[in-house]
Short mmCIF file of C-alpha atoms in Angstrom, two decimals:
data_model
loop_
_atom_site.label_atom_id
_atom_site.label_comp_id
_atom_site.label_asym_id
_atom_site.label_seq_id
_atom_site.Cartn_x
_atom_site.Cartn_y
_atom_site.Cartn_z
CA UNK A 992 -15.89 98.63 86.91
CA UNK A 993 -18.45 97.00 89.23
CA UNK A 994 -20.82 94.28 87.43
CA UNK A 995 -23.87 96.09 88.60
CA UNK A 996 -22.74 99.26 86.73
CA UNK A 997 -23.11 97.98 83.35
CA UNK A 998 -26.08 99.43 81.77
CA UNK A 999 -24.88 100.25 78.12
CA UNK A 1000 -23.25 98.02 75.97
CA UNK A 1001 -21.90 98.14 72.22
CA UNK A 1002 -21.49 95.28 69.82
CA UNK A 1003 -19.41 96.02 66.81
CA UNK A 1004 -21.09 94.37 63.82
CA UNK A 1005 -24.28 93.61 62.93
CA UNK A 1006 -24.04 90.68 61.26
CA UNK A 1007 -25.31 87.26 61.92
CA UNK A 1008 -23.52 86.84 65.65
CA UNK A 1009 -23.69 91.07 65.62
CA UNK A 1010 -27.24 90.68 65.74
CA UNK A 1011 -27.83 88.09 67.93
CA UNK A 1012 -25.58 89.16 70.37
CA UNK A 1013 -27.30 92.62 70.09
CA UNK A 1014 -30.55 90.53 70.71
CA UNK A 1015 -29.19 88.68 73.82
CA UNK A 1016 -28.17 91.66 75.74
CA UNK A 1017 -31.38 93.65 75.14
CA UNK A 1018 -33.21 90.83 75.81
CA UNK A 1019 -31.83 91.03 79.65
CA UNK A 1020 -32.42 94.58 79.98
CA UNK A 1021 -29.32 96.03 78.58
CA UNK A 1022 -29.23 99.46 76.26
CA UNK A 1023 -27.57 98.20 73.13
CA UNK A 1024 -25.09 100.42 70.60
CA UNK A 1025 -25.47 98.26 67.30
CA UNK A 1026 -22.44 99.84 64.77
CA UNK A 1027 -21.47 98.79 61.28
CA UNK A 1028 -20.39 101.05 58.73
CA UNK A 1029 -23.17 101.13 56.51
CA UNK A 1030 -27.02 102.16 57.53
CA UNK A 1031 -28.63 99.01 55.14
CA UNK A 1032 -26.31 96.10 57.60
CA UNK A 1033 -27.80 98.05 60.70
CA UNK A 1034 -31.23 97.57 58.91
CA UNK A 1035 -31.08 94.35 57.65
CA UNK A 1036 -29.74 93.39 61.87
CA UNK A 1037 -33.04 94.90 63.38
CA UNK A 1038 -35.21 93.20 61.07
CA UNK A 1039 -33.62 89.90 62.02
CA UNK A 1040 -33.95 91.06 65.41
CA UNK A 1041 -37.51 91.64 65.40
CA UNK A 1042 -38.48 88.60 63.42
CA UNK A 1043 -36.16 86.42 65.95
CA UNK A 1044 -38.10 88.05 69.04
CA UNK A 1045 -41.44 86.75 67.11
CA UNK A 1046 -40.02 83.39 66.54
CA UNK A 1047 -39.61 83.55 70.69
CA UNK A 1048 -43.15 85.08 71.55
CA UNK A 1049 -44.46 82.04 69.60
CA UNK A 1050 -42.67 79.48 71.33
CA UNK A 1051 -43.45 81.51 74.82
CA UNK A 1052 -40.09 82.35 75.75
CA UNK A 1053 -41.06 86.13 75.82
CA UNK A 1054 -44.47 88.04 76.26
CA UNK A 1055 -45.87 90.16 73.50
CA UNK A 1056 -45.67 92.94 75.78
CA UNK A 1057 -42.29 92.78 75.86
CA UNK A 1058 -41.30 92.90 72.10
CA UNK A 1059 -41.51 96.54 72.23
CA UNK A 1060 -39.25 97.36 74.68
CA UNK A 1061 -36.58 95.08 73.62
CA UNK A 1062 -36.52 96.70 70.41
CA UNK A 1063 -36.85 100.51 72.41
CA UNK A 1064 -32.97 99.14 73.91
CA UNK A 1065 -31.77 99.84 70.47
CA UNK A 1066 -29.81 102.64 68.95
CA UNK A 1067 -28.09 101.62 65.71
CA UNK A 1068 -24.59 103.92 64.18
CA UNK A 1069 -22.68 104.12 62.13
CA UNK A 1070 -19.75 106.70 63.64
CA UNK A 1071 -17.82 105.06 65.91
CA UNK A 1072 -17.34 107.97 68.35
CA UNK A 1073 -21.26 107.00 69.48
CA UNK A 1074 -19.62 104.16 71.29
CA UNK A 1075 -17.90 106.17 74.00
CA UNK A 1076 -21.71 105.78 76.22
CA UNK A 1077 -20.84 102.18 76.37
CA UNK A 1078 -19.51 100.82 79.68
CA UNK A 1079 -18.80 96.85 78.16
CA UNK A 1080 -17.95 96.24 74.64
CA UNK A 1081 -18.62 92.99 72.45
CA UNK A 1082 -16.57 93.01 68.57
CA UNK A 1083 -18.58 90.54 66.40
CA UNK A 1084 -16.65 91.71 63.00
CA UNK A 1085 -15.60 89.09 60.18
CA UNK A 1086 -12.69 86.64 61.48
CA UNK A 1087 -9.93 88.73 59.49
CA UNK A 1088 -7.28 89.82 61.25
CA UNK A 1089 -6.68 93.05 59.44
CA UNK A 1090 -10.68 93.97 59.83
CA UNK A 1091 -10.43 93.00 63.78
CA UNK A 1092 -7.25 95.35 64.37
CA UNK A 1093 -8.60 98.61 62.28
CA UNK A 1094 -12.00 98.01 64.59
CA UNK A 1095 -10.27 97.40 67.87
CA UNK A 1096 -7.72 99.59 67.89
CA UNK A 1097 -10.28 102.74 66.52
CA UNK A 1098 -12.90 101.45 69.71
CA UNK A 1099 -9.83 101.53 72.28
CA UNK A 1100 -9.17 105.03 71.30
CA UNK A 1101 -12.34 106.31 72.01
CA UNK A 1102 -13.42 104.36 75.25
CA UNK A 1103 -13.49 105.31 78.35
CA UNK A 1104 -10.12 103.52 80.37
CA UNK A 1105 -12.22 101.33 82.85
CA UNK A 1106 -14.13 99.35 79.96
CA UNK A 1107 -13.54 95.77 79.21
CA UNK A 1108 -13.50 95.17 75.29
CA UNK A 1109 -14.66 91.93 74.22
CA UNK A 1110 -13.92 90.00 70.98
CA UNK A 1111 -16.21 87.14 69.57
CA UNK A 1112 -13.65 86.07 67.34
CA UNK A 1113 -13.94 82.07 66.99
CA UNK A 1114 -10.22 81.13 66.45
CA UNK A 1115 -7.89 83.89 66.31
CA UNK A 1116 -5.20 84.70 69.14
CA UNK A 1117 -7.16 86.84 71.87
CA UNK A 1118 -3.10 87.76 73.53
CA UNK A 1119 -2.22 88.72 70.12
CA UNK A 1120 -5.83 90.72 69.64
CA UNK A 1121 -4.87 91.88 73.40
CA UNK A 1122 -1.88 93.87 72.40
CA UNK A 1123 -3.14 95.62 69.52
CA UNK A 1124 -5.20 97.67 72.32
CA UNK A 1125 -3.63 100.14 75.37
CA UNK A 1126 -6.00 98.13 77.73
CA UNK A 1127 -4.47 94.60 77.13
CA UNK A 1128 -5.77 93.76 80.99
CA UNK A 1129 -9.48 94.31 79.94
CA UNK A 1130 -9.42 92.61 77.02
CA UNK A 1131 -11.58 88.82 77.06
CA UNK A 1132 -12.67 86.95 74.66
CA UNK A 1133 -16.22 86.20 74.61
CA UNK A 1134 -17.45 83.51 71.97
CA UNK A 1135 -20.85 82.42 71.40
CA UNK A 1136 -22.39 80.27 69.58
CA UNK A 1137 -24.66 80.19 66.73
CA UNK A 1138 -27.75 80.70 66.51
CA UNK A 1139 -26.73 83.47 69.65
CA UNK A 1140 -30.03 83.68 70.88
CA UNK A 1141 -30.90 80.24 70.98
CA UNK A 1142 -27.05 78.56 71.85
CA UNK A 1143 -26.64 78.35 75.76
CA UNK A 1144 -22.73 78.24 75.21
CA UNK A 1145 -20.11 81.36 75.95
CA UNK A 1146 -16.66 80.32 76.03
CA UNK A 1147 -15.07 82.99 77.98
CA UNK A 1148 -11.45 83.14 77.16
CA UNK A 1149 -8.40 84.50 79.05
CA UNK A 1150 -5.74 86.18 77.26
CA UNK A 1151 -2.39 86.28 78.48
CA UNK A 1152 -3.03 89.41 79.58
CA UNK A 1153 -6.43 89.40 80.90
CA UNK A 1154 -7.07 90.47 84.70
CA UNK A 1155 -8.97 88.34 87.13
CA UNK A 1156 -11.34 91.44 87.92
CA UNK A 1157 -11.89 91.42 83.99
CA UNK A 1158 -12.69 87.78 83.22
CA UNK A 1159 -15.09 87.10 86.35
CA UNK A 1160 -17.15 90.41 85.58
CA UNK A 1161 -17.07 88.48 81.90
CA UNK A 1162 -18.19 85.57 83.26
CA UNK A 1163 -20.68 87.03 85.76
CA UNK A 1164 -22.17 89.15 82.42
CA UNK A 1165 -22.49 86.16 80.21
CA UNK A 1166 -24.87 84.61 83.31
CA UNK A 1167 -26.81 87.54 83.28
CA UNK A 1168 -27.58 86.70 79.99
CA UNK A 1169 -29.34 83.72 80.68
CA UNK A 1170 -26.02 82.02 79.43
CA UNK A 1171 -23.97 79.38 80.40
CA UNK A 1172 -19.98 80.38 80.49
CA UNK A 1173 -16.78 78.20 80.24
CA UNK A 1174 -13.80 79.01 81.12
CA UNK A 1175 -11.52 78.06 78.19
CA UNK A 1176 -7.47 79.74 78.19
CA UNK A 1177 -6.15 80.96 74.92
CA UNK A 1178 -5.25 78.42 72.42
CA UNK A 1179 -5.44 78.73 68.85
CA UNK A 1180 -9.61 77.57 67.72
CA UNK A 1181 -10.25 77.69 72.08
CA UNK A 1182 -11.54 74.11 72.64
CA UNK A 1183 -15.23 74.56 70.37
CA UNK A 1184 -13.39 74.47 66.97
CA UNK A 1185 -10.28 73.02 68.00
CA UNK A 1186 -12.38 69.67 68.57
CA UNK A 1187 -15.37 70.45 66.31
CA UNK A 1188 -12.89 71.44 63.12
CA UNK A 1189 -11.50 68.36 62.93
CA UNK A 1190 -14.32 66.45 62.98
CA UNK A 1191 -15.95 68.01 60.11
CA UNK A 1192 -12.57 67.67 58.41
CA UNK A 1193 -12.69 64.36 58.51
CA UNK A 1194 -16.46 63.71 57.58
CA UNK A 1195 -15.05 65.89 54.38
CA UNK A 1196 -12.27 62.97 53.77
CA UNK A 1197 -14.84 60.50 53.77
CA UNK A 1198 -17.08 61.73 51.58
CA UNK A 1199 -14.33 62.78 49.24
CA UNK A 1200 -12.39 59.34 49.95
CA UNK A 1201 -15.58 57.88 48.49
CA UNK A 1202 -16.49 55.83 52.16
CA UNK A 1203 -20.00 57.17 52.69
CA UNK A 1204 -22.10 59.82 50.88
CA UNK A 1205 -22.40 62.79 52.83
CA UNK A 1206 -26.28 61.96 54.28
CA UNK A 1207 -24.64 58.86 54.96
CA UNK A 1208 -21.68 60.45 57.52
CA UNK A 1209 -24.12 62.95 59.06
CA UNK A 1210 -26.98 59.67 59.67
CA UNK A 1211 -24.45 57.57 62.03
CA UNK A 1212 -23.31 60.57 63.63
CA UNK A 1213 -26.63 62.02 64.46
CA UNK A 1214 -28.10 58.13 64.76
CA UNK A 1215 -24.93 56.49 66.54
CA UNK A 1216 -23.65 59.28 68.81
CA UNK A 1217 -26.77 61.21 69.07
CA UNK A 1218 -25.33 64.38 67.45
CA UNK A 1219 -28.37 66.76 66.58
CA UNK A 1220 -26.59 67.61 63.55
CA UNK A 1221 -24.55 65.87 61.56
CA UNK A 1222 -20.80 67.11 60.55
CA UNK A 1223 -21.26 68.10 57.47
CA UNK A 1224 -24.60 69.82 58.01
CA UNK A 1225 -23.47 72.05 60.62
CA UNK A 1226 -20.23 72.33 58.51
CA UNK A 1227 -22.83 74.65 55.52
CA UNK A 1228 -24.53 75.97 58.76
CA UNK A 1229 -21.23 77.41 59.64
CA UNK A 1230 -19.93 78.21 56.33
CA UNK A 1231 -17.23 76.22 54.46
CA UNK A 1232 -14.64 78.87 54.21
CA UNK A 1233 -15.03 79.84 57.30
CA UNK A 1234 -14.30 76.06 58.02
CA UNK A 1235 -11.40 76.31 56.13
CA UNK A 1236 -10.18 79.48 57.86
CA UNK A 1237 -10.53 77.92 60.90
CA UNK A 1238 -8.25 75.07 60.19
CA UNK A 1239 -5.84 76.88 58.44
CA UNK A 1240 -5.48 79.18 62.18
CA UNK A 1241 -5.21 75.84 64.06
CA UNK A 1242 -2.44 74.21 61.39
CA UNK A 1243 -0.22 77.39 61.64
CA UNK A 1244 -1.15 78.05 65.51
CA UNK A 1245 -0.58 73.80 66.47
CA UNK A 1246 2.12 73.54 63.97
CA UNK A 1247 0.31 70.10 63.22
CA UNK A 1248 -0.37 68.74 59.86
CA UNK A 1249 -3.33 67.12 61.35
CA UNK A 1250 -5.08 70.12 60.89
CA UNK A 1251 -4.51 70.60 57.79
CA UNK A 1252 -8.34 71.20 55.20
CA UNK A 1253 -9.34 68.31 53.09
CA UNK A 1254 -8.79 69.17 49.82
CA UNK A 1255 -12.73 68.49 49.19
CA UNK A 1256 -13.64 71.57 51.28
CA UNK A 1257 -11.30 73.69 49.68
CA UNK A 1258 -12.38 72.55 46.52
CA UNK A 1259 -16.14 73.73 47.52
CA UNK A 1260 -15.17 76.99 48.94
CA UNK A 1261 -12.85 77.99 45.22
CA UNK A 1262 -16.39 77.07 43.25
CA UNK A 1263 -18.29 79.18 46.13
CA UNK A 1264 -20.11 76.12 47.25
CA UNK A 1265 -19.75 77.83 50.87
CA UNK A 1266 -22.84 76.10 52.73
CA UNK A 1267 -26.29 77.67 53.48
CA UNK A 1268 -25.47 81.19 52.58
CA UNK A 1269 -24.50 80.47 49.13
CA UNK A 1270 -28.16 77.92 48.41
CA UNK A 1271 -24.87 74.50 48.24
CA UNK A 1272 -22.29 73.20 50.07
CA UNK A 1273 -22.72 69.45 50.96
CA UNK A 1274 -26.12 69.89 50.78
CA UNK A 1275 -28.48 71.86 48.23
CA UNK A 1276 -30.55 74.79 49.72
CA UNK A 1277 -33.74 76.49 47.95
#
């Protein structure tokens, strides 16, 4: 399928990179299938949406005028079969591999043979993700960053399988976006969280090791190598279980013990001290 043909796209998920990758694509013109499985996520994603298209009329980025015709882009579902209009599909689902291959394999079925399905997943296999589906040649992965609309980042990431006609329309798409795409191969956490993980790890083992408290760590990162966030406050942005996931994928996938979580995070994540979405982590949130 040409570039130029794409007009509808479908992300699977309306979460938190759902949304914003929703967002992102309408933004640039796109028609935009939103699906989840229950009508109050889909809700809960538009009214994100609209507040985060404020947040970018007051800083200029986008004309009033435009607000409602981003928002006109959408049509939210909840039956899968709605997704068959799409002609490029992005899965933004929870990093489980169980949720991931009941999604995929149900949005292979009903796609048309020519479209590329894209997974956001942050760390897990996209070869192995490849072969759940019967179109393992357009299959990419496709992972942005958080906060989507505001994060310039896509790594684009080749499975095994992946064509070269499949990974440069990718990479031509993510552009279109007003994006800027790196080409990363498949290796277990890509190179985002296979560099970023263990650094937060670490800041972890200090602050559990008793070196430094944890404003300390994140002040002579973000003073000393001019990090705009320090470690362990992007570690709550990000969520600490999902931190923990994420090193668990690169320990099994590496073999390395290196990778293996400080026992401080995991100790955070049992109590439910997961970060910003649970009001503690490192940090305490109102």
């Amino acid at each position: 399928m040409p570039y130029d043909s794409i007009r509808t796209v479908a992300v699977l998920g309306a979460g938190t990179m759902g949304n914003g990758i929703a967002h992102v694509f309408a933004r640039a013109g796109y028609n935009v299938i939103l699906r989840d499985v229950e009508q109050r996520y889909l809700d809960r994603a538009l009214d994100t949406i609209g507040k985060n298209l404020e947040r970018e009329v007051k800083k200029g980025k986008l004309a009033e005028s435009e607000k409602p015709a981003v928002l006109a882009r959408f049509k939210t579902v909840t039956d899968m079969a709605a997704i068959a209009a799409a002609d490029f599909v992005v899965e933004a689902v929870p990093e489980k591999l169980e949720i991931k291959r009941a999604v995929l394999t149900e949005a292979d079925k009903i796609l048309r043979p020519e479209v590329i399905l894209a997974s956001n997943a942050s760390s897990i296999s996209m070869t192995a993700l490849a072969a759940l589906t019967s179109r393992p040649d357009r299959f990419v992965g496709m992972h942005f960053m958080n906060p989507v609309p505001v994060m310039v980042l896509v790594e684009v990431i080749r499975a095994l399988q992946t064509s070269d006609a499949a990974f440069d329309l990718t990479m031509e798409l993510a552009k279109k976006l007003g994006k800027t795409p790196v080409a990363v191969n498949d290796a277990p956490g890509f190179v985002s969280n296979r560099v970023l993980m263990p650094l937060i790890n670490e800041a972890a083992y200090c602050v559990m090791e008793g070196v430094a408290t944890p404003e300390a760590v994140d002040a002579v990162m973000k003073l000393g190598m001019n990090h705009p966030m320090g470690p362990l406050e992007l570690a709550d942005f990000i969520g600490l279980d999902v931190c923990v996931d994420i090193l668990h994928v690169l320990q099994e996938g590496l073999g390395d013990p290196k990778y293996r979580a400080c026992p401080l995070l995991k100790k955070y994540v049992a109590a439910g001290w997961l970060g910003r979405k649970s009001a503690r982590g490192f940090y305490t949130y109102s």
